[in-house]
PDB file of C-alpha atoms and ligand atoms in Angstrom:
ATOM      1  CA  UNK U   1      -0.050   0.114  -0.136  1.00 76.00           C
ATOM      2  CA  UNK U   2       1.443   3.302  -1.225  1.00 91.00           C
ATOM      3  CA  UNK U   3      -1.438   5.416  -0.028  1.00 97.00           C
ATOM      4  CA  UNK U   4      -1.406   7.686   2.831  1.00 98.00           C
ATOM      5  CA  UNK U   5      -4.394   5.914   5.644  1.00 98.00           C
ATOM      6  CA  UNK U   6      -6.964   8.929   6.182  1.00 98.00           C
ATOM      7  CA  UNK U   7      -7.546   7.523   9.766  1.00 98.00           C
ATOM      8  CA  UNK U   8     -11.408   8.808  10.779  1.00 98.00           C
ATOM      9  CA  UNK U   9     -11.441   7.723  14.079  1.00 98.00           C
ATOM     10  CA  UNK U  10      -8.628  10.010  14.928  1.00 98.00           C
ATOM     11  CA  UNK U  11      -9.725  13.274  12.884  1.00 98.00           C
ATOM     12  CA  UNK U  12     -12.793  12.679  14.866  1.00 98.00           C
ATOM     13  CA  UNK U  13     -11.149  12.089  18.235  1.00 98.00           C
ATOM     14  CA  UNK U  14      -9.269  15.363  18.002  1.00 98.00           C
ATOM     15  CA  UNK U  15     -11.985  17.193  16.971  1.00 98.00           C
ATOM     16  CA  UNK U  16     -14.577  15.767  19.716  1.00 98.00           C
ATOM     17  CA  UNK U  17     -11.654  17.434  21.972  1.00 98.00           C
ATOM     18  CA  UNK U  18     -12.298  20.443  21.021  1.00 98.00           C
ATOM     19  CA  UNK U  19     -16.229  20.633  21.182  1.00 98.00           C
ATOM     20  CA  UNK U  20     -15.906  19.505  24.328  1.00 98.00           C
ATOM     21  CA  UNK U  21     -14.131  22.719  25.135  1.00 98.00           C
ATOM     22  CA  UNK U  22     -16.829  24.322  23.774  1.00 98.00           C
ATOM     23  CA  UNK U  23     -19.532  22.538  25.645  1.00 98.00           C
ATOM     24  CA  UNK U  24     -17.905  22.954  28.566  1.00 97.00           C
ATOM     25  CA  UNK U  25     -17.799  26.675  27.697  1.00 97.00           C
ATOM     26  CA  UNK U  26     -21.977  26.903  27.306  1.00 98.00           C
ATOM     27  CA  UNK U  27     -22.081  25.307  30.742  1.00 97.00           C
ATOM     28  CA  UNK U  28     -20.515  28.219  32.127  1.00 97.00           C
ATOM     29  CA  UNK U  29     -23.284  29.934  30.397  1.00 96.00           C
ATOM     30  CA  UNK U  30     -26.162  27.613  32.310  1.00 97.00           C
ATOM     31  CA  UNK U  31     -26.509  25.918  28.912  1.00 98.00           C
ATOM     32  CA  UNK U  32     -26.715  22.504  27.985  1.00 98.00           C
ATOM     33  CA  UNK U  33     -27.015  21.365  24.055  1.00 98.00           C
ATOM     34  CA  UNK U  34     -30.199  18.846  23.779  1.00 98.00           C
ATOM     35  CA  UNK U  35     -30.407  16.540  20.280  1.00 98.00           C
ATOM     36  CA  UNK U  36     -33.731  14.327  20.238  1.00 98.00           C
ATOM     37  CA  UNK U  37     -32.918  11.467  17.780  1.00 98.00           C
ATOM     38  CA  UNK U  38     -36.280   9.238  16.892  1.00 98.00           C
ATOM     39  CA  UNK U  39     -35.913   5.888  15.087  1.00 98.00           C
ATOM     40  CA  UNK U  40     -38.906   4.090  14.220  1.00 98.00           C
ATOM     41  CA  UNK U  41     -39.116   0.439  13.244  1.00 98.00           C
ATOM     42  CA  UNK U  42     -36.219  -2.110  14.139  1.00 96.00           C
ATOM     43  CA  UNK U  43     -33.648  -1.621  11.427  1.00 96.00           C
ATOM     44  CA  UNK U  44     -30.693  -3.371  13.097  1.00 95.00           C
ATOM     45  CA  UNK U  45     -28.136  -0.799  11.563  1.00 94.00           C
ATOM     46  CA  UNK U  46     -30.343   2.297  12.114  1.00 97.00           C
ATOM     47  CA  UNK U  47     -30.174   0.986  15.795  1.00 97.00           C
ATOM     48  CA  UNK U  48     -26.346   0.944  15.833  1.00 96.00           C
ATOM     49  CA  UNK U  49     -26.583   4.379  15.017  1.00 97.00           C
ATOM     50  CA  UNK U  50     -28.762   5.860  17.078  1.00 98.00           C
ATOM     51  CA  UNK U  51     -27.133   4.021  20.134  1.00 98.00           C
ATOM     52  CA  UNK U  52     -23.682   5.645  18.793  1.00 97.00           C
ATOM     53  CA  UNK U  53     -24.867   8.913  19.019  1.00 98.00           C
ATOM     54  CA  UNK U  54     -26.422   8.520  22.718  1.00 98.00           C
ATOM     55  CA  UNK U  55     -23.075   7.520  23.493  1.00 98.00           C
ATOM     56  CA  UNK U  56     -21.189  10.498  21.817  1.00 98.00           C
ATOM     57  CA  UNK U  57     -23.769  13.227  23.522  1.00 98.00           C
ATOM     58  CA  UNK U  58     -23.038  11.326  26.801  1.00 98.00           C
ATOM     59  CA  UNK U  59     -18.693  11.532  26.119  1.00 98.00           C
ATOM     60  CA  UNK U  60     -19.198  15.389  25.177  1.00 98.00           C
ATOM     61  CA  UNK U  61     -21.710  16.356  28.110  1.00 98.00           C
ATOM     62  CA  UNK U  62     -25.029  16.763  25.557  1.00 98.00           C
ATOM     63  CA  UNK U  63     -28.394  16.235  26.822  1.00 98.00           C
ATOM     64  CA  UNK U  64     -29.800  13.279  24.611  1.00 98.00           C
ATOM     65  CA  UNK U  65     -33.281  11.977  24.338  1.00 98.00           C
ATOM     66  CA  UNK U  66     -33.932   8.974  22.522  1.00 98.00           C
ATOM     67  CA  UNK U  67     -37.543   8.510  20.865  1.00 98.00           C
ATOM     68  CA  UNK U  68     -38.110   4.839  19.380  1.00 98.00           C
ATOM     69  CA  UNK U  69     -41.078   4.648  17.482  1.00 98.00           C
ATOM     70  CA  UNK U  70     -42.736   0.894  16.498  1.00 98.00           C
ATOM     71  CA  UNK U  71     -42.499  -0.055  12.742  1.00 98.00           C
ATOM     72  CA  UNK U  72     -46.385   0.879  12.372  1.00 98.00           C
ATOM     73  CA  UNK U  73     -46.421   3.934  13.501  1.00 98.00           C
ATOM     74  CA  UNK U  74     -48.188   6.492  11.589  1.00 98.00           C
ATOM     75  CA  UNK U  75     -47.597   9.447   9.368  1.00 98.00           C
ATOM     76  CA  UNK U  76     -49.691  11.950  11.893  1.00 98.00           C
ATOM     77  CA  UNK U  77     -47.961   9.697  14.919  1.00 98.00           C
ATOM     78  CA  UNK U  78     -44.946  10.740  13.569  1.00 98.00           C
ATOM     79  CA  UNK U  79     -45.228  14.250  12.635  1.00 98.00           C
ATOM     80  CA  UNK U  80     -47.117  14.831  16.419  1.00 98.00           C
ATOM     81  CA  UNK U  81     -43.759  13.819  18.207  1.00 98.00           C
ATOM     82  CA  UNK U  82     -41.697  16.493  15.912  1.00 98.00           C
ATOM     83  CA  UNK U  83     -44.112  19.238  16.603  1.00 98.00           C
ATOM     84  CA  UNK U  84     -43.714  18.481  20.042  1.00 98.00           C
ATOM     85  CA  UNK U  85     -39.865  18.079  19.847  1.00 98.00           C
ATOM     86  CA  UNK U  86     -39.678  21.900  17.787  1.00 98.00           C
ATOM     87  CA  UNK U  87     -41.416  22.849  20.997  1.00 98.00           C
ATOM     88  CA  UNK U  88     -39.254  21.757  23.628  1.00 98.00           C
ATOM     89  CA  UNK U  89     -36.769  24.343  25.068  1.00 98.00           C
ATOM     90  CA  UNK U  90     -34.273  21.958  26.267  1.00 98.00           C
ATOM     91  CA  UNK U  91     -34.003  20.004  22.653  1.00 98.00           C
ATOM     92  CA  UNK U  92     -31.661  22.449  20.731  1.00 98.00           C
ATOM     93  CA  UNK U  93     -31.332  19.673  17.338  1.00 98.00           C
ATOM     94  CA  UNK U  94     -33.689  16.743  15.970  1.00 98.00           C
ATOM     95  CA  UNK U  95     -32.496  13.604  13.849  1.00 98.00           C
ATOM     96  CA  UNK U  96     -34.901  11.858  12.554  1.00 98.00           C
ATOM     97  CA  UNK U  97     -32.984   8.026  11.695  1.00 98.00           C
ATOM     98  CA  UNK U  98     -33.186   7.740   7.957  1.00 97.00           C
ATOM     99  CA  UNK U  99     -34.640   4.978   6.347  1.00 96.00           C
ATOM    100  CA  UNK U 100     -37.768   5.080   7.443  1.00 98.00           C
ATOM    101  CA  UNK U 101     -40.743   2.564   7.000  1.00 98.00           C
ATOM    102  CA  UNK U 102     -41.721   2.851   3.258  1.00 97.00           C
ATOM    103  CA  UNK U 103     -45.406   3.765   4.525  1.00 98.00           C
ATOM    104  CA  UNK U 104     -43.862   6.594   5.846  1.00 98.00           C
ATOM    105  CA  UNK U 105     -43.415  10.041   3.787  1.00 98.00           C
ATOM    106  CA  UNK U 106     -39.751  10.766   4.917  1.00 97.00           C
ATOM    107  CA  UNK U 107     -40.063  14.532   2.828  1.00 97.00           C
ATOM    108  CA  UNK U 108     -42.687  15.601   4.894  1.00 98.00           C
ATOM    109  CA  UNK U 109     -40.695  14.557   8.239  1.00 98.00           C
ATOM    110  CA  UNK U 110     -38.025  16.077   7.216  1.00 98.00           C
ATOM    111  CA  UNK U 111     -39.665  19.479   6.159  1.00 98.00           C
ATOM    112  CA  UNK U 112     -41.740  19.113   9.623  1.00 98.00           C
ATOM    113  CA  UNK U 113     -38.465  19.993  11.440  1.00 98.00           C
ATOM    114  CA  UNK U 114     -37.937  23.516  12.286  1.00 98.00           C
ATOM    115  CA  UNK U 115     -34.654  24.493  10.222  1.00 97.00           C
ATOM    116  CA  UNK U 116     -33.482  26.021  13.408  1.00 97.00           C
ATOM    117  CA  UNK U 117     -33.576  22.564  15.299  1.00 98.00           C
ATOM    118  CA  UNK U 118     -32.509  20.551  11.646  1.00 98.00           C
ATOM    119  CA  UNK U 119     -29.157  19.258  12.832  1.00 98.00           C
ATOM    120  CA  UNK U 120     -28.960  17.100  10.087  1.00 98.00           C
ATOM    121  CA  UNK U 121     -29.301  20.040   7.202  1.00 97.00           C
ATOM    122  CA  UNK U 122     -31.702  18.148   5.306  1.00 97.00           C
ATOM    123  CA  UNK U 123     -34.392  20.481   4.704  1.00 97.00           C
ATOM    124  CA  UNK U 124     -35.667  22.495   1.957  1.00 97.00           C
ATOM    125  CA  UNK U 125     -34.445  25.658   3.487  1.00 97.00           C
ATOM    126  CA  UNK U 126     -31.204  24.333   4.762  1.00 97.00           C
ATOM    127  CA  UNK U 127     -30.049  23.005   1.277  1.00 96.00           C
ATOM    128  CA  UNK U 128     -31.206  26.148  -0.075  1.00 96.00           C
ATOM    129  CA  UNK U 129     -28.629  28.052   2.409  1.00 96.00           C
ATOM    130  CA  UNK U 130     -26.269  25.826   1.602  1.00 95.00           C
ATOM    131  CA  UNK U 131     -26.533  26.717  -1.927  1.00 94.00           C
ATOM    132  CA  UNK U 132     -26.201  30.296  -1.400  1.00 94.00           C
ATOM    133  CA  UNK U 133     -22.929  29.887   1.250  1.00 91.00           C
ATOM    134  CA  UNK U 134     -24.812  31.317   4.128  1.00 92.00           C
ATOM    135  CA  UNK U 135     -25.777  28.430   6.441  1.00 93.00           C
ATOM    136  CA  UNK U 136     -25.480  27.642   9.933  1.00 91.00           C
ATOM    137  CA  UNK U 137     -25.555  23.616   9.680  1.00 92.00           C
ATOM    138  CA  UNK U 138     -23.773  21.412   6.708  1.00 95.00           C
ATOM    139  CA  UNK U 139     -24.755  17.927   6.472  1.00 96.00           C
ATOM    140  CA  UNK U 140     -23.090  15.558   8.823  1.00 98.00           C
ATOM    141  CA  UNK U 141     -21.221  13.353   6.342  1.00 98.00           C
ATOM    142  CA  UNK U 142     -20.204  16.016   3.709  1.00 98.00           C
ATOM    143  CA  UNK U 143     -19.047  18.082   6.477  1.00 98.00           C
ATOM    144  CA  UNK U 144     -17.136  15.501   7.921  1.00 98.00           C
ATOM    145  CA  UNK U 145     -15.347  14.505   4.336  1.00 98.00           C
ATOM    146  CA  UNK U 146     -14.689  17.991   4.262  1.00 98.00           C
ATOM    147  CA  UNK U 147     -12.810  17.534   7.909  1.00 98.00           C
ATOM    148  CA  UNK U 148     -10.828  14.814   6.313  1.00 98.00           C
ATOM    149  CA  UNK U 149      -9.669  16.270   3.609  1.00 98.00           C
ATOM    150  CA  UNK U 150      -8.660  19.069   5.130  1.00 98.00           C
ATOM    151  CA  UNK U 151      -6.501  16.594   7.429  1.00 97.00           C
ATOM    152  CA  UNK U 152      -4.819  15.476   4.791  1.00 96.00           C
ATOM    153  CA  UNK U 153      -2.887  19.021   4.047  1.00 96.00           C
ATOM    154  CA  UNK U 154      -3.974  19.154   0.125  1.00 96.00           C
ATOM    155  CA  UNK U 155      -6.080  22.394  -0.472  1.00 97.00           C
ATOM    156  CA  UNK U 156      -9.239  22.067  -2.328  1.00 98.00           C
ATOM    157  CA  UNK U 157      -8.589  25.368  -4.203  1.00 98.00           C
ATOM    158  CA  UNK U 158      -8.337  24.932  -8.103  1.00 98.00           C
ATOM    159  CA  UNK U 159      -8.086  21.093  -7.794  1.00 98.00           C
ATOM    160  CA  UNK U 160     -10.332  18.496 -10.008  1.00 98.00           C
ATOM    161  CA  UNK U 161     -12.847  17.398  -7.749  1.00 98.00           C
ATOM    162  CA  UNK U 162     -15.113  14.462  -8.850  1.00 98.00           C
ATOM    163  CA  UNK U 163     -18.329  13.163  -6.551  1.00 98.00           C
ATOM    164  CA  UNK U 164     -19.462  10.005  -7.879  1.00 98.00           C
ATOM    165  CA  UNK U 165     -23.421   9.655  -6.680  1.00 98.00           C
ATOM    166  CA  UNK U 166     -26.167  12.481  -6.858  1.00 97.00           C
ATOM    167  CA  UNK U 167     -28.004  11.592  -3.486  1.00 96.00           C
ATOM    168  CA  UNK U 168     -29.570  14.614  -1.650  1.00 94.00           C
ATOM    169  CA  UNK U 169     -28.014  13.526   1.430  1.00 93.00           C
ATOM    170  CA  UNK U 170     -24.313  13.190   0.276  1.00 97.00           C
ATOM    171  CA  UNK U 171     -23.581  13.462  -3.513  1.00 97.00           C
ATOM    172  CA  UNK U 172     -25.254  17.010  -3.925  1.00 97.00           C
ATOM    173  CA  UNK U 173     -24.285  18.827  -0.486  1.00 97.00           C
ATOM    174  CA  UNK U 174     -21.035  17.449  -1.067  1.00 98.00           C
ATOM    175  CA  UNK U 175     -20.395  18.906  -4.327  1.00 98.00           C
ATOM    176  CA  UNK U 176     -21.522  22.232  -3.176  1.00 97.00           C
ATOM    177  CA  UNK U 177     -19.008  22.215   0.560  1.00 97.00           C
ATOM    178  CA  UNK U 178     -16.111  21.416  -2.498  1.00 98.00           C
ATOM    179  CA  UNK U 179     -17.201  24.270  -4.628  1.00 97.00           C
ATOM    180  CA  UNK U 180     -17.325  26.703  -2.193  1.00 97.00           C
ATOM    181  CA  UNK U 181     -13.800  25.991  -1.635  1.00 97.00           C
ATOM    182  CA  UNK U 182     -13.116  26.522  -5.066  1.00 98.00           C
ATOM    183  CA  UNK U 183     -12.394  22.976  -6.367  1.00 98.00           C
ATOM    184  CA  UNK U 184     -13.356  22.453  -9.793  1.00 98.00           C
ATOM    185  CA  UNK U 185     -16.385  20.083  -9.246  1.00 98.00           C
ATOM    186  CA  UNK U 186     -17.831  17.340 -11.405  1.00 98.00           C
ATOM    187  CA  UNK U 187     -20.945  15.039 -10.334  1.00 98.00           C
ATOM    188  CA  UNK U 188     -20.970  12.043 -11.857  1.00 97.00           C
ATOM    189  CA  UNK U 189     -23.988   9.139 -11.682  1.00 95.00           C
ATOM    190  CA  UNK U 190     -25.580   5.729 -12.839  1.00 92.00           C
ATOM    191  CA  UNK U 191     -25.968   7.448 -16.711  1.00 95.00           C
ATOM    192  CA  UNK U 192     -22.674   9.332 -16.815  1.00 96.00           C
ATOM    193  CA  UNK U 193     -20.661   8.374 -19.914  1.00 97.00           C
ATOM    194  CA  UNK U 194     -17.586   6.537 -19.658  1.00 97.00           C
ATOM    195  CA  UNK U 195     -17.399   6.542 -16.119  1.00 98.00           C
ATOM    196  CA  UNK U 196     -13.638   6.081 -15.692  1.00 98.00           C
ATOM    197  CA  UNK U 197     -12.312   8.317 -17.725  1.00 98.00           C
ATOM    198  CA  UNK U 198     -14.119  11.299 -15.676  1.00 98.00           C
ATOM    199  CA  UNK U 199     -13.073   9.524 -12.141  1.00 98.00           C
ATOM    200  CA  UNK U 200      -9.531   9.560 -13.584  1.00 98.00           C
ATOM    201  CA  UNK U 201      -9.413  13.112 -14.249  1.00 98.00           C
ATOM    202  CA  UNK U 202     -10.102  13.408  -9.625  1.00 98.00           C
ATOM    203  CA  UNK U 203      -7.471  14.885  -7.554  1.00 98.00           C
ATOM    204  CA  UNK U 204      -9.850  14.631  -4.977  1.00 98.00           C
ATOM    205  CA  UNK U 205     -12.465  11.778  -5.755  1.00 98.00           C
ATOM    206  CA  UNK U 206     -15.567  11.102  -3.449  1.00 98.00           C
ATOM    207  CA  UNK U 207     -17.440   7.917  -4.021  1.00 98.00           C
ATOM    208  CA  UNK U 208     -20.922   7.506  -2.606  1.00 98.00           C
ATOM    209  CA  UNK U 209     -23.071   5.058  -4.820  1.00 97.00           C
ATOM    210  CA  UNK U 210     -23.800   2.056  -2.411  1.00 96.00           C
ATOM    211  CA  UNK U 211     -22.053  -0.560  -4.810  1.00 96.00           C
ATOM    212  CA  UNK U 212     -19.289  -2.524  -2.683  1.00 96.00           C
ATOM    213  CA  UNK U 213     -15.843  -2.354  -4.248  1.00 96.00           C
ATOM    214  CA  UNK U 214     -17.066  -0.253  -7.223  1.00 97.00           C
ATOM    215  CA  UNK U 215     -14.271   1.815  -7.733  1.00 98.00           C
ATOM    216  CA  UNK U 216     -11.234  -0.183  -8.693  1.00 98.00           C
ATOM    217  CA  UNK U 217      -7.292   1.335  -9.503  1.00 98.00           C
ATOM    218  CA  UNK U 218      -8.193   1.450 -13.317  1.00 98.00           C
ATOM    219  CA  UNK U 219     -10.207   4.661 -12.263  1.00 98.00           C
ATOM    220  CA  UNK U 220      -8.160   6.842  -9.911  1.00 98.00           C
ATOM    221  CA  UNK U 221      -5.431   9.040 -11.000  1.00 98.00           C
ATOM    222  CA  UNK U 222      -1.709   8.418  -9.503  1.00 98.00           C
ATOM    223  CA  UNK U 223      -1.553  10.124  -6.424  1.00 98.00           C
ATOM    224  CA  UNK U 224      -5.252  11.175  -5.498  1.00 98.00           C
ATOM    225  CA  UNK U 225      -7.225  11.636  -2.314  1.00 98.00           C
ATOM    226  CA  UNK U 226      -9.859   8.850  -2.170  1.00 98.00           C
ATOM    227  CA  UNK U 227     -12.855   9.156  -0.020  1.00 98.00           C
ATOM    228  CA  UNK U 228     -15.103   6.217   0.543  1.00 98.00           C
ATOM    229  CA  UNK U 229     -18.565   6.785   1.675  1.00 98.00           C
ATOM    230  CA  UNK U 230     -19.606   3.514   1.269  1.00 97.00           C
ATOM    231  CA  UNK U 231     -21.100   1.067   3.593  1.00 95.00           C
ATOM    232  CA  UNK U 232     -21.761  -2.327   2.177  1.00 95.00           C
ATOM    233  CA  UNK U 233     -21.150  -6.019   2.840  1.00 93.00           C
ATOM    234  CA  UNK U 234     -18.878  -7.844   0.833  1.00 90.00           C
ATOM    235  CA  UNK U 235     -19.028 -11.607  -0.532  1.00 89.00           C
ATOM    236  CA  UNK U 236     -18.048 -12.808   2.735  1.00 92.00           C
ATOM    237  CA  UNK U 237     -20.439 -10.583   4.637  1.00 92.00           C
ATOM    238  CA  UNK U 238     -17.567  -8.226   6.070  1.00 94.00           C
ATOM    239  CA  UNK U 239     -18.225  -4.574   6.182  1.00 95.00           C
ATOM    240  CA  UNK U 240     -16.417  -2.900   2.949  1.00 97.00           C
ATOM    241  CA  UNK U 241     -17.237   0.273   0.934  1.00 98.00           C
ATOM    242  CA  UNK U 242     -17.615   1.721  -2.324  1.00 98.00           C
ATOM    243  CA  UNK U 243     -14.237   1.526  -3.417  1.00 98.00           C
ATOM    244  CA  UNK U 244     -11.979  -1.494  -3.529  1.00 97.00           C
ATOM    245  CA  UNK U 245      -9.350  -0.790  -1.297  1.00 97.00           C
ATOM    246  CA  UNK U 246      -6.906  -3.538  -1.412  1.00 96.00           C
ATOM    247  CA  UNK U 247      -6.111  -2.245  -5.070  1.00 97.00           C
ATOM    248  CA  UNK U 248      -6.677   1.424  -4.992  1.00 98.00           C
ATOM    249  CA  UNK U 249      -4.522   1.772  -2.152  1.00 98.00           C
ATOM    250  CA  UNK U 250      -1.781   1.108  -4.589  1.00 98.00           C
ATOM    251  CA  UNK U 251      -2.402   4.085  -6.707  1.00 98.00           C
ATOM    252  CA  UNK U 252      -3.918   6.525  -4.367  1.00 98.00           C
ATOM    253  CA  UNK U 253      -2.439   8.981  -2.706  1.00 98.00           C
ATOM    254  CA  UNK U 254      -4.426   8.862   0.749  1.00 98.00           C
ATOM    255  CA  UNK U 255      -7.177   7.067   0.772  1.00 98.00           C
ATOM    256  CA  UNK U 256     -10.357   6.906   4.049  1.00 98.00           C
ATOM    257  CA  UNK U 257     -11.062   2.798   4.968  1.00 98.00           C
ATOM    258  CA  UNK U 258     -14.270   1.596   5.504  1.00 98.00           C
ATOM    259  CA  UNK U 259     -14.793   0.936   8.611  1.00 97.00           C
ATOM    260  CA  UNK U 260     -12.978   3.719  10.293  1.00 97.00           C
ATOM    261  CA  UNK U 261     -12.874   6.537   7.559  1.00 98.00           C
ATOM    262  CA  UNK U 262     -15.858   8.544   6.795  1.00 98.00           C
ATOM    263  CA  UNK U 263     -18.704   6.710   9.308  1.00 96.00           C
ATOM    264  CA  UNK U 264     -16.660   8.358  12.292  1.00 95.00           C
ATOM    265  CA  UNK U 265     -17.082  11.423  11.174  1.00 98.00           C
ATOM    266  CA  UNK U 266     -20.898  11.494  10.514  1.00 97.00           C
ATOM    267  CA  UNK U 267     -21.484  11.456  14.248  1.00 97.00           C
ATOM    268  CA  UNK U 268     -19.131  13.799  15.390  1.00 98.00           C
ATOM    269  CA  UNK U 269     -20.068  16.459  12.830  1.00 98.00           C
ATOM    270  CA  UNK U 270     -23.685  16.061  14.881  1.00 98.00           C
ATOM    271  CA  UNK U 271     -22.188  16.860  17.821  1.00 98.00           C
ATOM    272  CA  UNK U 272     -20.965  20.107  16.374  1.00 98.00           C
ATOM    273  CA  UNK U 273     -24.193  20.770  14.449  1.00 98.00           C
ATOM    274  CA  UNK U 274     -26.357  20.615  17.770  1.00 98.00           C
ATOM    275  CA  UNK U 275     -23.823  22.529  20.081  1.00 98.00           C
ATOM    276  CA  UNK U 276     -23.915  25.105  16.777  1.00 98.00           C
ATOM    277  CA  UNK U 277     -27.754  24.887  17.336  1.00 98.00           C
ATOM    278  CA  UNK U 278     -27.993  25.732  20.947  1.00 98.00           C
ATOM    279  CA  UNK U 279     -25.383  28.487  20.780  1.00 95.00           C
ATOM    280  CA  UNK U 280     -28.524  30.320  18.926  1.00 76.00           C
TER     281      UNK U 280
HETATM  282  N1  LIG S   1     -30.713  11.070  10.013  1.00 92.96           N
HETATM  283  C1  LIG S   1     -29.581  10.809   9.105  1.00 92.96           C
HETATM  284  N2  LIG S   1     -30.069   9.015   9.055  1.00 92.96           N
HETATM  285  C2  LIG S   1     -29.060   8.955   8.477  1.00 92.96           C
HETATM  286  C3  LIG S   1     -27.828   9.237   8.331  1.00 92.96           C
HETATM  287  C4  LIG S   1     -27.458  10.620   8.875  1.00 92.96           C
HETATM  288  O1  LIG S   1     -26.586  11.315   8.683  1.00 92.96           O
HETATM  289  N3  LIG S   1     -28.515  11.293   8.983  1.00 92.96           N
HETATM  290  N4  LIG S   1     -26.644   9.058   7.938  1.00 92.96           N
HETATM  291  C5  LIG S   1     -26.406   7.064   7.657  1.00 92.96           C
HETATM  292  C6  LIG S   1     -26.168   6.560   8.708  1.00 92.96           C
HETATM  293  N5  LIG S   1     -25.410   7.191   9.732  1.00 92.96           N
HETATM  294  C7  LIG S   1     -25.731   8.070  10.918  1.00 92.96           C
HETATM  295  O2  LIG S   1     -26.977   8.003  11.002  1.00 92.96           O
HETATM  296  C8  LIG S   1     -23.963   6.678  10.183  1.00 92.96           C
HETATM  297  C9  LIG S   1     -23.151   5.428   9.446  1.00 92.96           C
HETATM  298  C10 LIG S   1     -22.300   4.592   9.070  1.00 92.96           C
HETATM  299  C11 LIG S   1     -21.843   5.494  10.649  1.00 92.96           C
HETATM  300  C12 LIG S   1     -20.284   4.733  11.271  1.00 92.96           C
HETATM  301  O3  LIG S   1     -19.737   5.195  11.938  1.00 92.96           O
HETATM  302  N6  LIG S   1     -19.796   3.766  10.415  1.00 92.96           N
HETATM  303  C13 LIG S   1     -18.702   2.545  11.053  1.00 92.96           C
HETATM  304  C14 LIG S   1     -18.999   1.297  11.029  1.00 92.96           C
HETATM  305  C15 LIG S   1     -19.991   0.887  11.513  1.00 92.96           C
HETATM  306  C16 LIG S   1     -20.330  -0.317  12.098  1.00 92.96           C
HETATM  307  O4  LIG S   1     -19.493  -1.438  11.942  1.00 92.96           O
HETATM  308  O5  LIG S   1     -21.292  -1.059  11.097  1.00 92.96           O
HETATM  309  C17 LIG S   1     -17.105   3.406  10.539  1.00 92.96           C
HETATM  310  O6  LIG S   1     -17.456   3.652   9.170  1.00 92.96           O
HETATM  311  O7  LIG S   1     -16.352   2.776  10.950  1.00 92.96           O
HETATM  312  C18 LIG S   1     -21.892   6.539  11.594  1.00 92.96           C
HETATM  313  C19 LIG S   1     -23.355   6.925  11.042  1.00 92.96           C
HETATM  314  C20 LIG S   1     -27.648   6.875   7.022  1.00 92.96           C
HETATM  315  N7  LIG S   1     -29.189   7.646   7.680  1.00 92.96           N
END
């Protein structure tokens, strides 16, 4: 392996130390940031993420509340809970764990969260603010990726940045954050013609397609920074990313592993957003 490993756990731990200081400073003013996490149903992965969010709140000294609702919860019941949390003074941030069961309207639920408490930054208001560069919160995964890129010491300005995947949660906001830092950004997707010829241009390649080991060594420019957002299982049931780590690490200049890359940053950025929300 020639690539430098971008250690998401280490970057995340360093940021959490800074956040602890911010929480302590707020405590002196009598403020304890509060996060409400809502989970509907029994998805095992979602349960793990929610548990880790609660643990992160404990580690940093944030107040947290978990609302675990049964899979058969109705849209009205979920919206009523969001409404209650919007009005709850000790709650600064609200997060509804995704994906929701299929009968629920995810978009309507996200839009019901007050934009000031939308610590995922998924609502149309917050997405719009990100577009114009006037935002309070950044979506957690793209924000975490920007921190990981920063940790490599490589400047985004003037670089060819290629984002593979165009989801509202990762691909689109990711492209916007790279653009804000003066990257030359291309978004690729399933209908991009000759994808390898585009990804090979990238100095910074971010992959969020949800397909195990989709990006291979021949698709990567030698020395590129490769960020893997994927969370898949390989043929042996082992957790793996969207990038074929073993072969791409021979070509890239720096690369994130899965696990231990982007994932840990997502929860740390959620903590940062909740603290920002509490500062009002
Ligand atoms: N409302 C939201 N829902 C979802 C989000 C989100 O940001 N907001 N993102 C993902 C899930 N997610 C956080 O909620 C998340 C995913 C993965 C990790 C993580 O630390 N992964 C570990 C591996 C974990 C494992 O062993 O399974 C890693 O990569 O090292 C944290 C958070 C979808 N839903």
